[in-house]
Coordinates of C-alpha atoms in Angstrom, one line a residue:
Chain A
M1 CA 211.2 79.4 179.5
T2 CA 207.8 79.2 177.8
R3 CA 207.3 78.3 174.2
V4 CA 204.6 80.4 172.4
R5 CA 203.3 80.7 168.9
L6 CA 202.8 84.3 167.8
Q7 CA 200.8 86.0 165.1
Y8 CA 201.2 89.7 164.2
F9 CA 198.5 91.9 162.6
A10 CA 198.8 95.0 160.5
A11 CA 201.5 97.5 161.5
L12 CA 203.0 94.9 163.9
R13 CA 203.4 92.4 161.1
E14 CA 205.0 95.1 159.0
H15 CA 207.5 96.1 161.7
A16 CA 208.2 92.5 162.7
G17 CA 208.8 91.6 159.0
R18 CA 206.8 88.4 159.4
S19 CA 203.2 87.4 160.2
E20 CA 204.1 84.7 162.7
E21 CA 206.9 83.2 164.7
V22 CA 207.4 80.6 167.4
L23 CA 209.7 81.5 170.3
E24 CA 210.7 80.8 173.9
S25 CA 210.4 83.5 176.4
S26 CA 210.9 84.0 180.1
A27 CA 208.1 86.7 180.2
A28 CA 205.5 86.2 182.9
T29 CA 202.6 87.9 181.1
L30 CA 201.5 88.9 177.6
A31 CA 202.4 92.5 178.5
D32 CA 206.0 91.5 179.4
L33 CA 206.2 89.4 176.3
Y34 CA 205.0 92.3 174.1
E35 CA 207.6 94.6 175.8
E36 CA 210.4 92.1 174.8
L37 CA 209.1 92.0 171.3
R38 CA 208.7 95.8 171.1
L39 CA 212.4 96.2 171.7
R40 CA 213.4 93.3 169.4
H41 CA 211.2 94.4 166.4
G42 CA 211.0 98.1 167.0
F43 CA 207.2 98.3 167.4
V44 CA 206.1 101.9 167.7
L45 CA 203.0 101.4 170.0
D46 CA 203.5 100.6 173.6
A47 CA 201.6 97.8 175.3
S48 CA 198.7 100.0 176.4
R49 CA 197.8 100.7 172.8
I50 CA 197.5 97.1 171.5
R51 CA 195.3 94.1 172.1
A52 CA 196.0 90.5 172.4
A53 CA 193.9 87.5 171.5
V54 CA 194.4 83.9 172.8
S55 CA 192.4 81.0 171.5
E56 CA 190.2 83.3 169.4
R57 CA 189.2 85.6 172.2
Y58 CA 190.5 89.0 173.3
V59 CA 192.3 88.7 176.6
P60 CA 193.8 91.2 179.1
L61 CA 197.5 91.8 178.7
E62 CA 198.0 90.7 182.3
T63 CA 197.2 87.2 181.2
P64 CA 200.1 84.8 182.2
L65 CA 202.0 83.0 179.5
T66 CA 201.4 79.3 179.3
E67 CA 203.2 76.6 177.3
N68 CA 202.2 76.5 173.6
M69 CA 199.9 79.5 173.9
Q70 CA 198.7 80.8 170.5
I71 CA 198.8 84.6 170.7
T72 CA 197.8 87.2 168.2
F73 CA 198.9 90.8 168.8
I74 CA 196.5 93.4 167.2
P75 CA 197.2 97.1 166.8
P76 CA 194.4 99.7 166.1
V77 CA 193.6 100.1 162.4
A78 CA 191.8 103.0 160.8
G79 CA 192.5 102.9 157.0
G80 CA 189.6 102.9 154.5
Chain B
M1 CA 165.5 131.3 140.1
F2 CA 162.7 128.8 140.5
R3 CA 159.1 129.2 139.7
L4 CA 155.9 127.2 139.1
A5 CA 153.8 127.9 136.0
A6 CA 150.1 127.0 135.4
T7 CA 150.4 127.7 131.7
P8 CA 152.4 126.1 128.8
L9 CA 156.2 126.9 128.8
D10 CA 158.0 128.5 126.0
P11 CA 161.7 127.4 125.9
S12 CA 162.9 130.2 123.7
R13 CA 161.6 132.9 126.1
L14 CA 163.0 131.0 129.1
S15 CA 166.5 130.9 127.4
H16 CA 166.2 134.6 126.7
E17 CA 165.8 135.3 130.4
L18 CA 169.2 133.8 131.1
K19 CA 171.0 136.0 128.5
N20 CA 174.2 137.4 129.9
P21 CA 177.3 138.7 128.1
R22 CA 179.6 136.8 130.6
A23 CA 178.0 133.4 129.8
G24 CA 179.9 131.1 127.4
A25 CA 177.5 128.2 127.7
L26 CA 173.8 127.5 128.3
A27 CA 172.8 123.9 129.0
T28 CA 169.1 123.2 129.1
F29 CA 166.9 120.2 130.0
E30 CA 163.3 119.7 129.0
G31 CA 161.1 117.2 130.7
W32 CA 158.2 116.1 128.5
V33 CA 154.9 114.4 129.2
R34 CA 155.1 111.0 127.5
N35 CA 152.3 108.8 126.3
H36 CA 152.9 105.7 128.4
D37 CA 153.9 104.6 131.9
D38 CA 155.2 101.0 132.0
A39 CA 152.9 99.4 129.5
R40 CA 149.9 101.7 130.1
A41 CA 148.9 104.3 127.7
V42 CA 148.7 107.8 129.2
D43 CA 146.9 110.7 127.7
G44 CA 147.9 113.4 130.1
L45 CA 149.2 114.3 133.5
E46 CA 148.1 116.6 136.2
Y47 CA 150.7 118.1 138.5
E48 CA 149.9 119.4 141.9
A49 CA 152.4 121.1 144.2
F50 CA 152.6 122.1 147.8
E51 CA 153.3 125.6 146.3
S52 CA 154.9 127.6 149.0
M53 CA 157.2 124.7 150.0
A54 CA 158.0 123.8 146.4
E55 CA 159.0 127.3 145.7
S56 CA 161.3 127.6 148.7
V57 CA 162.8 124.1 148.1
G58 CA 163.3 124.9 144.4
Q59 CA 164.8 128.3 145.1
D60 CA 167.2 126.7 147.6
L61 CA 168.3 124.0 145.1
V62 CA 168.9 126.6 142.4
G63 CA 171.0 128.7 144.8
Q64 CA 173.0 125.6 145.8
A65 CA 173.6 124.8 142.1
I66 CA 174.8 128.3 141.4
E67 CA 177.3 128.1 144.2
R68 CA 178.4 124.5 143.7
F69 CA 179.1 124.8 140.0
S70 CA 180.1 128.5 139.9
L71 CA 177.2 129.3 137.5
I72 CA 176.4 132.7 136.2
D73 CA 172.7 131.9 136.6
A74 CA 170.1 129.2 136.6
L75 CA 166.4 129.0 136.0
V76 CA 163.9 126.2 136.6
V77 CA 160.3 126.3 135.7
H78 CA 158.0 123.5 136.7
R79 CA 154.4 123.1 135.3
I80 CA 151.5 122.6 137.6
G81 CA 147.9 121.8 136.6
R82 CA 146.8 119.8 133.6
T83 CA 149.3 118.9 130.9
E84 CA 148.9 116.9 127.6
V85 CA 151.2 114.4 126.0
G86 CA 154.1 116.3 124.4
D87 CA 153.8 119.3 126.8
L88 CA 156.8 120.6 128.6
A89 CA 156.6 119.5 132.3
I90 CA 159.8 121.1 133.4
W91 CA 162.5 123.3 131.9
V92 CA 166.0 123.7 133.5
G93 CA 168.6 126.1 132.2
A94 CA 172.1 126.8 133.6
T95 CA 174.6 129.4 132.3
A96 CA 178.3 129.3 133.0
E97 CA 181.5 130.6 131.6
H98 CA 182.3 127.1 130.2
R99 CA 180.3 124.1 129.1
Q100 CA 181.3 121.6 131.7
E101 CA 179.8 123.4 134.6
A102 CA 176.6 124.1 132.7
F103 CA 176.2 120.4 131.7
L104 CA 176.9 119.2 135.2
A105 CA 174.7 121.7 136.9
C106 CA 171.7 121.0 134.6
R107 CA 171.8 117.3 135.5
W108 CA 172.4 117.9 139.2
I109 CA 169.5 120.3 139.4
M110 CA 167.2 117.9 137.6
D111 CA 168.2 114.9 139.8
R112 CA 167.7 116.9 143.0
I113 CA 164.4 118.3 141.9
K114 CA 163.0 114.8 141.2
E115 CA 164.0 113.7 144.6
D116 CA 163.2 116.8 146.8
L117 CA 160.5 118.8 145.3
P118 CA 157.0 118.4 146.9
I119 CA 155.2 117.9 143.6
W120 CA 152.8 115.1 142.8
K121 CA 151.5 113.9 139.4
R122 CA 148.4 112.1 138.5
E123 CA 148.4 110.1 135.2
S124 CA 145.2 109.6 133.3
Y125 CA 145.1 106.5 131.2
T126 CA 143.6 106.3 127.7
K127 CA 141.8 103.0 128.5
G128 CA 140.3 104.2 131.8
G129 CA 141.4 102.7 135.1
E130 CA 141.8 104.7 138.3
A131 CA 144.2 107.6 138.2
T132 CA 146.5 107.7 141.2
W133 CA 148.7 110.4 142.6
V134 CA 152.4 109.6 142.8
H135 CA 155.4 111.7 143.8
A136 CA 156.8 113.3 140.6
G137 CA 160.2 111.9 141.5
A138 CA 159.1 108.3 141.6
S139 CA 160.3 106.8 138.4
S140 CA 157.9 104.6 136.5
L141 CA 160.0 101.6 137.7
S142 CA 159.8 102.3 141.4
H143 CA 156.1 102.9 142.1
S144 CA 154.6 100.0 140.3
E145 CA 156.3 97.0 141.8
D146 CA 156.4 94.9 144.9
P147 CA 160.1 94.3 145.5
A148 CA 159.4 90.6 146.1
T149 CA 158.1 90.2 142.5
N150 CA 160.5 92.7 140.8
P151 CA 162.6 90.8 138.3
Y152 CA 165.6 92.9 139.4
Y153 CA 165.8 90.8 142.6
A154 CA 164.5 87.5 141.1
R155 CA 167.8 85.6 141.6
Q156 CA 168.1 86.5 145.3
V157 CA 164.4 86.2 146.3
T158 CA 164.6 82.5 145.4
L159 CA 167.1 82.0 148.2
D160 CA 165.4 80.8 151.3
W161 CA 167.6 83.1 153.3
I162 CA 166.0 86.1 151.7
G163 CA 162.6 85.1 150.2
P164 CA 159.8 87.6 149.5
A165 CA 159.6 88.7 153.2
G166 CA 163.3 89.4 153.3
Q167 CA 163.2 91.3 150.1
R168 CA 160.4 93.5 151.4
K169 CA 162.4 94.1 154.7
L170 CA 165.3 95.2 152.6
A171 CA 163.1 97.6 150.6
Q172 CA 161.9 99.2 153.9
S173 CA 165.4 99.5 155.3
R174 CA 167.4 102.7 155.6
V175 CA 171.2 102.6 155.7
L176 CA 173.8 105.4 156.1
V177 CA 177.2 104.8 154.5
I178 CA 179.8 107.3 155.9
G179 CA 182.8 107.5 153.6
A180 CA 182.5 106.8 149.9
G181 CA 186.0 105.6 149.6
G182 CA 187.7 102.2 149.3
L183 CA 185.4 100.5 151.8
G184 CA 182.3 102.5 150.9
C185 CA 182.3 102.1 147.1
P186 CA 181.9 98.3 147.1
A187 CA 179.6 98.3 150.1
L188 CA 177.3 100.8 148.4
Q189 CA 177.2 98.8 145.1
Y190 CA 176.1 95.6 146.8
L191 CA 173.7 97.2 149.2
A192 CA 172.0 99.0 146.3
A193 CA 172.0 96.0 144.1
A194 CA 170.5 93.9 146.9
G195 CA 167.6 96.4 147.2
V196 CA 168.2 98.3 150.4
G197 CA 165.3 100.8 150.0
T198 CA 167.0 104.0 151.3
L199 CA 170.7 104.6 151.0
R200 CA 172.3 107.8 152.2
I201 CA 175.9 108.5 151.3
C202 CA 177.9 110.9 153.4
D203 CA 181.4 112.2 152.3
G204 CA 182.8 115.7 152.2
D205 CA 185.9 114.8 150.2
R206 CA 186.6 115.3 146.5
I207 CA 187.8 112.6 144.2
D208 CA 191.5 112.6 144.0
E209 CA 193.7 110.8 141.4
T210 CA 195.4 108.7 144.2
N211 CA 191.9 107.4 145.2
L212 CA 191.0 105.7 142.0
H213 CA 192.9 102.4 142.4
R214 CA 190.5 101.5 145.3
Q215 CA 187.5 103.7 145.0
I216 CA 186.0 101.9 142.1
L217 CA 182.8 103.9 141.7
F218 CA 184.7 106.8 140.3
S219 CA 186.3 107.6 136.9
A220 CA 189.3 109.5 136.0
H221 CA 187.3 112.3 134.5
E222 CA 185.5 112.9 137.8
I223 CA 188.6 114.0 139.7
G224 CA 187.7 117.1 141.8
Q225 CA 184.0 116.3 142.2
N226 CA 182.4 115.4 145.5
K227 CA 182.6 111.7 146.3
A228 CA 179.1 111.4 147.9
E229 CA 177.4 113.0 144.9
V230 CA 179.2 111.0 142.2
A231 CA 178.7 107.8 144.2
A232 CA 175.0 108.6 144.5
E233 CA 174.7 109.1 140.8
R234 CA 176.4 105.8 140.0
I235 CA 174.2 103.9 142.6
R236 CA 171.0 105.4 141.2
A237 CA 171.9 104.2 137.8
L238 CA 172.7 100.8 139.1
N239 CA 169.3 100.4 140.9
P240 CA 166.5 102.8 140.0
H241 CA 164.1 101.1 142.4
I242 CA 165.7 102.5 145.5
A243 CA 166.1 106.0 147.0
V244 CA 169.6 107.3 147.1
S245 CA 170.8 110.6 148.6
A246 CA 174.1 112.3 149.0
I247 CA 175.3 114.4 151.9
A248 CA 178.3 116.3 150.7
D249 CA 179.7 117.0 154.2
A250 CA 182.1 115.3 156.5
A251 CA 179.9 113.2 158.8
T252 CA 181.6 114.3 161.9
G253 CA 179.8 117.6 162.1
A254 CA 176.9 118.8 164.0
R255 CA 174.4 116.7 162.0
L256 CA 175.9 113.4 162.9
P257 CA 173.5 112.5 165.8
E258 CA 170.5 113.2 163.7
L259 CA 171.9 111.3 160.7
V260 CA 172.6 108.2 162.6
T261 CA 169.2 108.3 164.4
E262 CA 167.3 108.3 161.1
V263 CA 168.6 104.9 159.8
D264 CA 168.6 101.2 160.8
V265 CA 172.3 100.6 160.2
V266 CA 175.3 102.8 159.8
L267 CA 178.4 101.7 157.9
D268 CA 181.7 103.3 159.0
C269 CA 183.8 103.4 155.9
T270 CA 186.0 106.3 157.0
D271 CA 189.7 106.2 157.3
S272 CA 190.6 108.2 160.5
F273 CA 190.5 107.3 164.2
E274 CA 188.8 110.7 164.9
A275 CA 185.9 109.9 162.6
K276 CA 185.6 106.3 163.8
Y277 CA 185.3 107.3 167.5
M278 CA 182.8 110.1 166.7
I279 CA 180.6 107.8 164.5
H280 CA 180.8 105.0 167.0
D281 CA 179.8 107.2 170.0
A282 CA 176.9 108.8 168.1
C283 CA 175.6 105.4 167.0
W284 CA 175.9 103.9 170.4
Q285 CA 174.0 106.8 172.0
A286 CA 171.3 106.7 169.3
G287 CA 171.0 102.9 169.7
T288 CA 171.9 102.4 166.0
V289 CA 173.8 99.3 164.9
L290 CA 177.2 100.1 163.4
V291 CA 179.1 98.0 160.9
Q292 CA 182.7 99.1 161.2
A293 CA 185.7 98.2 159.1
A294 CA 189.3 99.4 158.7
V295 CA 192.3 98.3 156.6
Y296 CA 196.0 98.4 156.8
Q297 CA 198.0 97.5 153.6
L298 CA 197.0 93.9 153.0
E299 CA 195.0 93.3 156.1
G300 CA 191.7 94.4 157.5
Q301 CA 189.3 94.1 160.4
I302 CA 185.5 94.3 160.6
Q303 CA 183.1 94.1 163.5
V304 CA 179.4 94.9 164.2
I305 CA 178.8 97.1 167.2
D306 CA 175.2 96.5 168.3
P307 CA 174.0 98.4 171.4
R308 CA 171.5 95.6 172.0
A309 CA 174.1 92.8 172.0
E310 CA 176.1 91.7 175.1
A311 CA 179.5 92.2 173.6
G312 CA 179.9 95.9 174.6
C313 CA 181.1 98.8 172.5
F314 CA 184.2 99.8 170.5
R315 CA 185.5 101.6 173.5
C316 CA 185.3 98.4 175.6
L317 CA 188.1 97.2 173.3
W318 CA 189.8 100.4 172.4
P319 CA 189.0 103.0 175.1
E320 CA 190.6 105.8 173.1
A321 CA 192.3 106.6 169.8
P322 CA 196.0 106.1 169.6
P323 CA 198.1 109.3 169.4
S324 CA 198.1 110.7 165.9
G325 CA 200.9 109.5 163.6
C326 CA 201.4 106.2 165.4
V327 CA 199.3 104.1 163.1
G328 CA 199.3 104.9 159.4
N329 CA 196.1 105.4 157.3
C330 CA 196.0 104.5 153.6
A331 CA 197.8 107.6 152.6
E332 CA 200.7 107.0 155.0
A333 CA 201.0 103.3 155.0
G334 CA 199.8 102.4 151.5
V335 CA 197.1 100.0 150.6
L336 CA 196.3 97.5 147.9
G337 CA 192.9 98.4 146.4
V338 CA 191.5 94.9 146.8
T339 CA 191.9 95.1 150.6
P340 CA 189.3 97.7 151.3
G341 CA 187.3 96.2 148.5
L342 CA 187.1 92.9 150.3
L343 CA 186.4 94.5 153.7
G344 CA 183.7 96.7 152.1
L345 CA 182.0 93.5 150.8
Y346 CA 182.1 92.1 154.3
Q347 CA 180.4 95.2 155.5
A348 CA 177.7 94.8 152.9
I349 CA 177.0 91.2 153.8
E350 CA 177.0 91.9 157.5
T351 CA 174.5 94.7 156.9
L352 CA 172.2 92.5 154.8
K353 CA 172.3 89.9 157.6
L354 CA 171.3 92.6 160.1
L355 CA 168.5 93.9 157.9
V356 CA 167.0 90.5 156.8
G357 CA 167.2 89.3 160.4
G358 CA 168.6 86.3 162.1
E359 CA 172.2 85.3 163.0
N360 CA 175.0 87.7 162.7
S361 CA 178.4 86.3 163.5
L362 CA 180.2 89.6 164.1
R363 CA 177.9 91.1 166.8
D364 CA 180.2 89.7 169.4
A365 CA 183.5 89.3 167.5
T366 CA 186.0 91.0 165.3
L367 CA 187.0 89.3 162.0
L368 CA 190.6 89.7 161.1
V369 CA 191.3 89.3 157.4
D370 CA 194.7 88.8 155.8
V371 CA 194.6 89.1 152.1
L372 CA 198.1 87.8 151.5
S373 CA 197.8 84.5 153.4
G374 CA 194.0 84.2 152.7
R375 CA 193.5 83.6 156.4
T376 CA 190.7 84.9 158.5
Q377 CA 190.4 84.8 162.3
R378 CA 187.2 85.5 164.3
I379 CA 188.1 86.9 167.7
L380 CA 185.4 87.0 170.4
R381 CA 184.8 90.4 172.1
S382 CA 183.2 91.0 175.5
A383 CA 182.1 94.1 177.4
R384 CA 184.5 95.7 179.8
E385 CA 182.7 96.5 183.0
D386 CA 184.4 99.8 183.7
C387 CA 183.8 101.0 180.1
V388 CA 181.9 104.3 179.5
C389 CA 179.1 102.3 177.8
R390 CA 178.4 100.6 181.1
G391 CA 177.4 104.0 182.7
G392 CA 179.3 106.2 185.0
T393 CA 181.6 108.7 183.4
P394 CA 180.3 110.8 180.4
W395 CA 181.3 109.9 176.9
P396 CA 184.6 111.5 176.0
N397 CA 183.4 112.3 172.6
T398 CA 179.7 113.2 172.8
P399 CA 179.2 114.3 169.2
D400 CA 176.3 116.7 169.8
H401 CA 178.3 118.4 172.5
L402 CA 175.6 117.8 175.0
L403 CA 176.6 116.0 178.2
F404 CA 173.5 113.9 178.1
P405 CA 172.9 111.4 175.4
G406 CA 169.8 110.6 173.6
R407 CA 168.7 114.0 172.4
G408 CA 169.6 115.7 169.2
A409 CA 171.1 119.2 169.7
Q410 CA 168.9 120.7 167.0
E411 CA 165.7 119.5 168.5
L412 CA 166.7 120.3 172.1
L413 CA 168.0 123.8 171.4
A414 CA 164.9 124.7 169.4
N415 CA 162.8 124.4 172.6
A416 CA 165.4 125.0 175.4
T417 CA 166.2 128.1 177.5
V418 CA 169.9 128.7 177.1
I419 CA 171.7 130.1 180.1
D420 CA 175.1 131.7 180.1
L421 CA 177.1 130.7 183.2
R422 CA 180.1 133.0 182.6
E423 CA 181.0 136.0 184.8
D424 CA 180.1 139.5 183.8
H425 CA 183.6 140.5 182.6
E426 CA 183.6 137.6 180.1
R427 CA 180.5 138.9 178.3
L428 CA 181.8 142.3 177.3
Q429 CA 182.9 141.4 173.8
D430 CA 179.9 139.2 173.0
P431 CA 177.7 139.6 170.0
E432 CA 174.2 141.0 170.8
W433 CA 172.4 137.5 170.7
I434 CA 174.7 136.1 173.4
R435 CA 174.4 139.2 175.6
A436 CA 170.6 138.7 175.3
L437 CA 170.7 135.2 176.9
P438 CA 169.8 134.9 180.5
H439 CA 172.9 134.9 182.6
L440 CA 173.9 133.4 186.0
P441 CA 177.4 133.9 187.4
R442 CA 179.0 131.2 189.5
A443 CA 178.0 132.7 192.9
M444 CA 174.4 132.3 191.9
W445 CA 174.5 128.7 190.6
P446 CA 172.8 127.1 193.6
A447 CA 169.8 129.2 192.8
L448 CA 169.6 128.0 189.2
L449 CA 166.6 125.7 189.4
R450 CA 164.6 128.3 191.4
E451 CA 165.5 131.2 189.1
F452 CA 164.8 129.3 185.9
P453 CA 161.8 127.0 186.4
E454 CA 161.3 126.5 182.6
R455 CA 162.5 123.2 181.0
P456 CA 164.6 122.1 179.2
L457 CA 167.6 124.2 180.2
V458 CA 170.9 124.2 178.4
L459 CA 173.9 125.6 180.3
C460 CA 176.7 127.2 178.4
C461 CA 180.1 128.7 179.3
A462 CA 183.4 129.6 177.6
A463 CA 184.5 126.1 176.9
G464 CA 182.0 123.7 178.4
L465 CA 183.8 122.9 181.7
R466 CA 181.7 125.1 183.9
S467 CA 178.4 123.9 182.4
R468 CA 179.4 120.3 183.3
E469 CA 180.5 121.4 186.7
C470 CA 177.2 123.2 187.3
V471 CA 175.2 120.1 186.3
D472 CA 177.3 118.0 188.7
L473 CA 176.8 120.5 191.5
L474 CA 173.0 120.4 191.0
E475 CA 173.2 116.6 190.9
H476 CA 172.0 116.2 187.4
P477 CA 168.4 117.5 187.5
P478 CA 166.1 116.2 184.8
E479 CA 165.9 118.3 181.6
V480 CA 169.0 120.3 182.4
Y481 CA 171.8 119.8 179.9
A482 CA 175.4 120.9 179.8
W483 CA 176.7 122.3 176.5
T484 CA 180.3 121.0 176.4
R485 CA 181.6 123.4 173.7
P486 CA 182.2 127.1 173.5
I487 CA 178.9 129.1 173.9
A488 CA 179.3 130.8 170.5
E489 CA 179.0 127.4 168.8
I490 CA 175.3 127.1 169.6
A491 CA 174.8 129.7 166.9
R492 CA 174.6 127.1 164.2
Y493 CA 171.6 125.4 165.9
R494 CA 169.6 128.6 166.4

């Protein structure tokens, strides 16, 4: 199990009902982790429609999970 | 109607020309020659017009006003030649069924005339001094001052970061703000107040009651009016030293490639994915820097997309728009007015940084802003090597509907030979002008370059697929373009 610190942005925060959480996951990659979270929180967008940032940089969703990783999940936003 | 007059104007006779039993209101405006400009005494003015052009521009404006405000009629007479202090320089009259339209139209006509009409005035001063020609639309404030010494900007010119040179750069800059909504309103206010010399505002929507909590340039009594026009009026009042114009259309139309080419920076203040992708693609292809922001409830994001930076384009990050309905806009998801307000201010400061020069922290990053927690996060972006901006596949959303970037459709089609690639049986129902186009069915395509030596060529078909296919077949010869929309749609460029 890998312990990660998560932040949600915009619609993901709304659906998760929180802006951050710390959890342990057996997911291998960010995409697997997001899929787990999508089922748990009822996110509408699938993994191909969102972006992830780790250590203040956008990273591919294929990035493997590492211990104490700080991850932000970001959906597209268009309001104005 | 519009006309120029070389002799003094008589308002009562002009009013009489507008008499109409259907009219319930006549609003008139008189522009007089005054005896001073700034502190200098003036004893008269001479007006000179580029007459044929002034008449056609004037006629066009009057026609637009009649349509826009549902007027019964309107009349504008502008003096040319020598005038004395106290003379009428211009008379505007608008008749309508009710007073409101007449008042609004009168003012609209006058504002537009000052800006658009090719008429120049030369003041002669009582105490001598050289008389100079100035555009009649230049207010006495705007033609006399160096922005670096203008008291309006005194408090910011003293900043090292701006200084006299920076203030002059701002005065020479041109910025297009697309969307005069929750983001656009505050961005416009601060760009105008900072002295950006030319501001163009593009919005086809009308002010709605549900907009007012975040679109802070507008008042409750302006519901129903066009956003770009009302915003332009407010911004002109805020800073009379700059040129402000309104484009009362959705920016995503055929004019977009031209609009983004004519400015230094574009601000995307729209609220739909469709508009965001079209604006982005047009800016990238024109090489124009884009300052893009979007909000969701109490959060927002902003980034600068600069074709000259290394960080790639918007599509590097988000290759295509999400399916509609998946991500709510302000109407669907709700929004606190302050959120777009704050992000619009970020757009203003990023734009000023770009214009004044030097560092810009968002050319290679996205800033995420969370109003509730007060937290911001700067996330570095980088180009994606298989992105459309790195070459290869054509842009999915080429806004001028031409497969090849870098040319405006208007300019190209004015000089191009247009060739219809459809089969004979597809042309039977065509209007005369399409049937008159040279025509080359599929079997003849390999002979295209030999049959039509003239350049440029624009290839058209029923939907745009065959024109792409033909250009591919011929291996992309220079000056041969594929029109990627239905052939009938070139009508608006011809």
